[in-house]
C-alpha positions as a Python dict, from the first residue, in 0.01 Angstrom:
ca = {
    (1, 'M'): (0, 0, 0),
    (2, 'S'): (-254, 73, 277),
    (3, 'P'): (-276, -210, 527),
    (4, 'I'): (-637, -138, 619),
    (5, 'F'): (-770, -380, 350),
    (6, 'N'): (-532, -673, 456),
    (7, 'G'): (-740, -1006, 564),
    (8, 'R'): (-1044, -866, 504),
    (9, 'T'): (-1344, -1015, 236),
    (10, 'A'): (-1475, -817, -33),
    (11, 'V'): (-1776, -912, -247),
    (12, 'L'): (-1795, -871, -601),
    (13, 'A'): (-2103, -782, -762),
    (14, 'T'): (-2121, -939, -1081),
    (15, 'M'): (-2266, -1230, -1276),
    (16, 'H'): (-2065, -1198, -1584),
    (17, 'G'): (-1722, -1338, -1466),
    (18, 'K'): (-1533, -1013, -1397),
    (19, 'E'): (-1390, -1192, -1117),
    (20, 'K'): (-1129, -1323, -1365),
    (21, 'V'): (-985, -965, -1445),
    (22, 'I'): (-1030, -828, -1089),
    (23, 'A'): (-979, -1042, -864),
    (24, 'P'): (-595, -1104, -930),
    (25, 'I'): (-517, -755, -954),
    (26, 'L'): (-689, -665, -582),
    (27, 'E'): (-642, -988, -400),
    (28, 'N'): (-246, -965, -487),
    (29, 'K'): (-193, -587, -386),
    (30, 'L'): (-440, -528, -88),
    (31, 'G'): (-417, -858, 63),
    (32, 'I'): (-828, -897, 46),
    (33, 'K'): (-1037, -1227, -18),
    (34, 'I'): (-1289, -1164, -307),
    (35, 'I'): (-1632, -1334, -325),
    (36, 'L'): (-1908, -1375, -538),
    (37, 'P'): (-2279, -1314, -407),
    (38, 'L'): (-2472, -1585, -416),
    (39, 'N'): (-2799, -1565, -659),
    (40, 'F'): (-2689, -1208, -759),
    (41, 'D'): (-2890, -1049, -1065),
    (42, 'S'): (-2683, -769, -1171),
    (43, 'D'): (-2924, -733, -1483),
    (44, 'Q'): (-3158, -584, -1232),
    (45, 'F'): (-2961, -272, -1249),
    (46, 'G'): (-2967, -251, -1634),
    (47, 'T'): (-2836, -438, -1949),
    (48, 'F'): (-2628, -354, -2243),
    (49, 'T'): (-2902, -514, -2460),
    (50, 'R'): (-3145, -237, -2344),
    (51, 'D'): (-3435, -485, -2233),
    (52, 'K'): (-3391, -352, -1890),
    (53, 'A'): (-3275, 37, -1825),
    (54, 'R'): (-2986, 159, -1627),
    (55, 'T'): (-3086, 252, -1280),
    (56, 'G'): (-2964, 605, -1268),
    (57, 'N'): (-2619, 715, -1414),
    (58, 'Q'): (-2305, 514, -1432),
    (59, 'L'): (-2175, 577, -1109),
    (60, 'E'): (-2527, 523, -905),
    (61, 'A'): (-2579, 191, -1073),
    (62, 'A'): (-2232, 67, -958),
    (63, 'R'): (-2318, 210, -615),
    (64, 'L'): (-2644, 1, -607),
    (65, 'K'): (-2493, -331, -727),
    (66, 'A'): (-2203, -273, -491),
    (67, 'H'): (-2454, -223, -178),
    (68, 'A'): (-2690, -517, -288),
    (69, 'A'): (-2428, -766, -307),
    (70, 'M'): (-2268, -636, 21),
    (71, 'K'): (-2604, -709, 170),
    (72, 'L'): (-2638, -1043, 8),
    (73, 'A'): (-2274, -1161, 112),
    (74, 'G'): (-2267, -1004, 493),
    (75, 'V'): (-1955, -810, 408),
    (76, 'D'): (-1851, -452, 447),
    (77, 'I'): (-1632, -425, 124),
    (78, 'G'): (-1820, -411, -233),
    (79, 'I'): (-1696, -372, -546),
    (80, 'A'): (-1854, -322, -846),
    (81, 'N'): (-1817, -244, -1239),
    (82, 'E'): (-2009, -22, -1468),
    (83, 'G'): (-1927, 36, -1840),
    (84, 'S'): (-2061, 260, -2092),
    (85, 'F'): (-2008, 355, -2440),
    (86, 'G'): (-2058, 699, -2620),
    (87, 'A'): (-1884, 995, -2792),
    (88, 'D'): (-1528, 1044, -2665),
    (89, 'P'): (-1494, 1359, -2501),
    (90, 'S'): (-1178, 1462, -2696),
    (91, 'M'): (-1269, 1312, -3019),
    (92, 'P'): (-1629, 1334, -3040),
    (93, 'F'): (-1666, 1150, -3366),
    (94, 'L'): (-1528, 847, -3200),
    (95, 'Q'): (-1699, 605, -2976),
    (96, 'S'): (-1534, 515, -2663),
    (97, 'N'): (-1570, 234, -2393),
    (98, 'F'): (-1542, 408, -2041),
    (99, 'E'): (-1519, 176, -1761),
    (100, 'L'): (-1560, 220, -1375),
    (101, 'V'): (-1473, 9, -1095),
    (102, 'L'): (-1616, 117, -764),
    (103, 'L'): (-1470, 15, -404),
    (104, 'I'): (-1726, 99, -136),
    (105, 'D'): (-1559, 14, 223),
    (106, 'A'): (-1865, 45, 470),
    (107, 'K'): (-1648, -19, 776),
    (108, 'N'): (-1431, 322, 704),
    (109, 'N'): (-1698, 491, 535),
    (110, 'F'): (-1546, 605, 209),
    (111, 'E'): (-1537, 482, -176),
    (112, 'I'): (-1263, 483, -415),
    (113, 'R'): (-1311, 451, -803),
    (114, 'G'): (-1088, 373, -1078),
    (115, 'H'): (-1172, 459, -1455),
    (116, 'H'): (-1010, 367, -1795),
    (117, 'R'): (-1160, 529, -2114),
    (118, 'S'): (-1051, 387, -2451),
    (119, 'P'): (-1140, 418, -2826),
    (120, 'E'): (-1071, 20, -2866),
    (121, 'T'): (-1410, -103, -2885),
    (122, 'N'): (-1607, -369, -3118),
    (123, 'M'): (-1938, -229, -3007),
    (124, 'A'): (-2163, -211, -3343),
    (125, 'G'): (-2480, -306, -3469),
    (126, 'Q'): (-2658, -308, -3806),
    (127, 'Y'): (-2982, -456, -3984),
    (128, 'V'): (-2941, -773, -4207),
    (129, 'S'): (-3159, -913, -4450),
    (130, 'S'): (-2983, -1270, -4486),
    (131, 'V'): (-2800, -1500, -4299),
    (132, 'E'): (-2496, -1428, -4499),
    (133, 'E'): (-2504, -1054, -4404),
    (134, 'A'): (-2533, -1169, -4031),
    (135, 'L'): (-2205, -1376, -4070),
    (136, 'E'): (-2040, -1094, -4235),
    (137, 'F'): (-2088, -870, -3945),
    (138, 'A'): (-2013, -1142, -3687),
    (139, 'K'): (-1668, -1167, -3852),
    (140, 'R'): (-1611, -805, -3826),
    (141, 'I'): (-1627, -763, -3475),
    (142, 'G'): (-1428, -1070, -3371),
    (143, 'F'): (-1688, -1361, -3366),
    (144, 'S'): (-1678, -1640, -3226),
    (145, 'E'): (-1455, -1523, -2938),
    (146, 'H'): (-1683, -1223, -2911),
    (147, 'A'): (-2030, -1297, -2881),
    (148, 'V'): (-2372, -1128, -3080),
    (149, 'V'): (-2717, -1065, -3006),
    (150, 'V'): (-2973, -1117, -3257),
    (151, 'R'): (-3318, -936, -3206),
    (152, 'K'): (-3608, -836, -3405),
    (153, 'S'): (-3507, -448, -3445),
    (154, 'E'): (-3290, -223, -3270),
    (155, 'K'): (-3561, -143, -2992),
    (156, 'D'): (-3758, -422, -2997),
    (157, 'N'): (-3714, -631, -2661),
    (158, 'S'): (-3946, -872, -2723),
    (159, 'S'): (-3739, -1126, -2937),
    (160, 'I'): (-3366, -1132, -2810),
    (161, 'H'): (-3126, -1378, -2828),
    (162, 'K'): (-2817, -1300, -2645),
    (163, 'G'): (-2453, -1484, -2610),
    (164, 'I'): (-2445, -1615, -2964),
    (165, 'Q'): (-2094, -1757, -3021),
    (166, 'S'): (-2145, -2048, -3277),
    (167, 'E'): (-2216, -2009, -3633),
    (168, 'D'): (-2477, -2250, -3627),
    (169, 'E'): (-2665, -2078, -3361),
    (170, 'L'): (-2614, -1749, -3550),
    (171, 'R'): (-2774, -1903, -3855),
    (172, 'K'): (-3065, -2053, -3681),
    (173, 'Q'): (-3157, -1758, -3494),
    (174, 'T'): (-3107, -1541, -3775),
    (175, 'Q'): (-3319, -1748, -3991),
    (176, 'K'): (-3584, -1793, -3733),
    (177, 'L'): (-3640, -1396, -3677),
    (178, 'L'): (-3620, -1357, -4053),
    (179, 'G'): (-3890, -1608, -4086),
    (180, 'G'): (-4148, -1402, -3906),
    (181, 'F'): (-4464, -1218, -4059),
    (182, 'L'): (-4358, -910, -4241),
    (183, 'T'): (-4016, -947, -4143),
    (184, 'D'): (-3769, -887, -4449),
    (185, 'K'): (-3472, -786, -4164),
    (186, 'V'): (-3323, -815, -3853),
    (187, 'Y'): (-3089, -633, -3611),
    (188, 'I'): (-2740, -801, -3507),
    (189, 'E'): (-2513, -641, -3235),
    (190, 'T'): (-2186, -730, -3051),
    (191, 'D'): (-2290, -850, -2697),
    (192, 'M'): (-2105, -592, -2481),
    (193, 'R'): (-2123, -795, -2155),
    (194, 'A'): (-1812, -863, -2019),
    (195, 'H'): (-1799, -1228, -2014),
    (196, 'M'): (-1916, -1219, -2388),
    (197, 'N'): (-1654, -968, -2481),
    (198, 'P'): (-1302, -1021, -2415),
    (199, 'T'): (-1209, -641, -2543),
    (200, 'R'): (-1423, -508, -2284),
    (201, 'M'): (-1284, -721, -2012),
    (202, 'E'): (-936, -582, -2086),
    (203, 'K'): (-1051, -210, -2043),
    (204, 'I'): (-1238, -358, -1706),
    (205, 'A'): (-857, -468, -1595),
    (206, 'R'): (-696, -139, -1658),
    (207, 'A'): (-986, 50, -1470),
    (208, 'T'): (-905, -215, -1192),
    (209, 'E'): (-534, -83, -1194),
    (210, 'D'): (-670, 259, -1171),
    (211, 'L'): (-859, 191, -875),
    (212, 'L'): (-520, 27, -726),
    (213, 'K'): (-338, 332, -824),
    (214, 'N'): (-577, 568, -632),
    (215, 'I'): (-642, 330, -324),
    (216, 'D'): (-226, 352, -326),
    (217, 'S'): (-229, 734, -283),
    (218, 'T'): (-275, 821, 83),
    (219, 'C'): (-432, 1133, 231),
    (220, 'P'): (-147, 1357, 413),
    (221, 'N'): (-409, 1419, 684),
    (222, 'C'): (-578, 1115, 787),
    (223, 'G'): (-359, 866, 597),
    (224, 'M'): (-656, 688, 425),
    (225, 'P'): (-656, 578, 72),
    (226, 'G'): (-827, 741, -197),
    (227, 'F'): (-631, 1100, -215),
    (228, 'V'): (-731, 1118, -581),
    (229, 'I'): (-729, 1397, -824),
    (230, 'V'): (-1059, 1557, -880),
    (231, 'D'): (-953, 1860, -1109),
    (232, 'V'): (-694, 2036, -1268),
    (233, 'K'): (-547, 2382, -1280),
    (234, 'K'): (-483, 2528, -1627),
    (235, 'G'): (-190, 2747, -1697),
    (236, 'L'): (146, 2549, -1782),
    (237, 'I'): (365, 2806, -1919),
    (238, 'C'): (438, 2781, -2301),
    (239, 'S'): (856, 2728, -2357),
    (240, 'L'): (851, 2999, -2655),
    (241, 'C'): (642, 3284, -2546),
    (242, 'K'): (612, 3217, -2187),
    (243, 'S'): (250, 3277, -2173),
    (244, 'H'): (-19, 3035, -1977),
    (245, 'T'): (-160, 2792, -2177),
    (246, 'D'): (-461, 2568, -2145),
    (247, 'S'): (-239, 2261, -2029),
    (248, 'P'): (-278, 2171, -1668),
    (249, 'A'): (4, 2326, -1447),
    (250, 'A'): (-112, 2144, -1132),
    (251, 'Y'): (-362, 1890, -1026),
    (252, 'I'): (-608, 1922, -713),
    (253, 'R'): (-624, 1603, -498),
    (254, 'K'): (-899, 1540, -283),
    (255, 'C'): (-936, 1277, 25),
    (256, 'Q'): (-1223, 1042, -34),
    (257, 'K'): (-1263, 1028, 344),
    (258, 'C'): (-1211, 1356, 502),
    (259, 'G'): (-1217, 1585, 225),
    (260, 'T'): (-865, 1735, 248),
    (261, 'E'): (-756, 1893, -62),
    (262, 'R'): (-429, 1970, -171),
    (263, 'I'): (-282, 2159, -491),
    (264, 'I'): (-23, 1945, -645),
    (265, 'P'): (204, 2093, -940),
    (266, 'R'): (309, 1900, -1204),
    (267, 'E'): (633, 1694, -1192),
    (268, 'D'): (653, 1544, -1522),
    (269, 'K'): (705, 1881, -1740),
    (270, 'Q'): (742, 2276, -1661),
    (271, 'Y'): (689, 2416, -1988),
    (272, 'E'): (442, 2340, -2268),
    (273, 'D'): (512, 2272, -2640),
    (274, 'P'): (440, 2596, -2846),
    (275, 'A'): (251, 2355, -3078),
    (276, 'L'): (-27, 2353, -2811),
    (277, 'C'): (0, 2713, -2709),
    (278, 'N'): (-303, 2962, -2814),
    (279, 'W'): (-70, 3226, -2878),
    (280, 'C'): (205, 3075, -3074),
    (281, 'N'): (-7, 2829, -3282),
    (282, 'P'): (-380, 2994, -3266),
}
């Protein structure tokens, strides 16, 4: 592992307990000390409950959070996580959770990212017209270990009750909203904030492990960490007909510091299964 982080202090841009999974992984392997910024409001960059739109795309929001935390803490390493949920690129009919963990080193002027995508998520929401229906929904998403949010409607931000983790509180808030004028149903959804969702927190840990793997890959030119895969070269040979397939034959790695690129042939396999060949299995 690169020694450039050893003995330094990094700030983690969170107010939702992400240090529980991120800090042990990075402190142990990098030799850094991770601190939290005082009076830091990560919600200013966007919320999962949609009452505050995300600032920019996923990477841009993570950058903004990291830089804001670095400024508050007065350190030159910032770490931030940003999650998203949507259709899985390989299986569009499935929802997936994509977690990004970003490390910015202002002293050495580079950033390194870790990613993890998983279809294992309990993100869900529905309209309910009774407390019983709300309790049924909550049970399905792993309540009360996983919290829920109750709101007037899916797009209404005027009445939102977050972080509900007890049956009494869920009953209370559901009944309260259902008692409103001309209200016959309310919207309940999974609370996807990290400290309220152990399923998502585990994916953040996996993205942190990927970040660590990318840090451990050093550039052959400048020796800095972050010599990561940025693209693939397709064309792995079919073992039966010897034609080129769409499977990766090599990976393109690029240094996040000096920009050096290398094409690295695959080492795990030389030929592709005919079942994945467009000629043998059209």
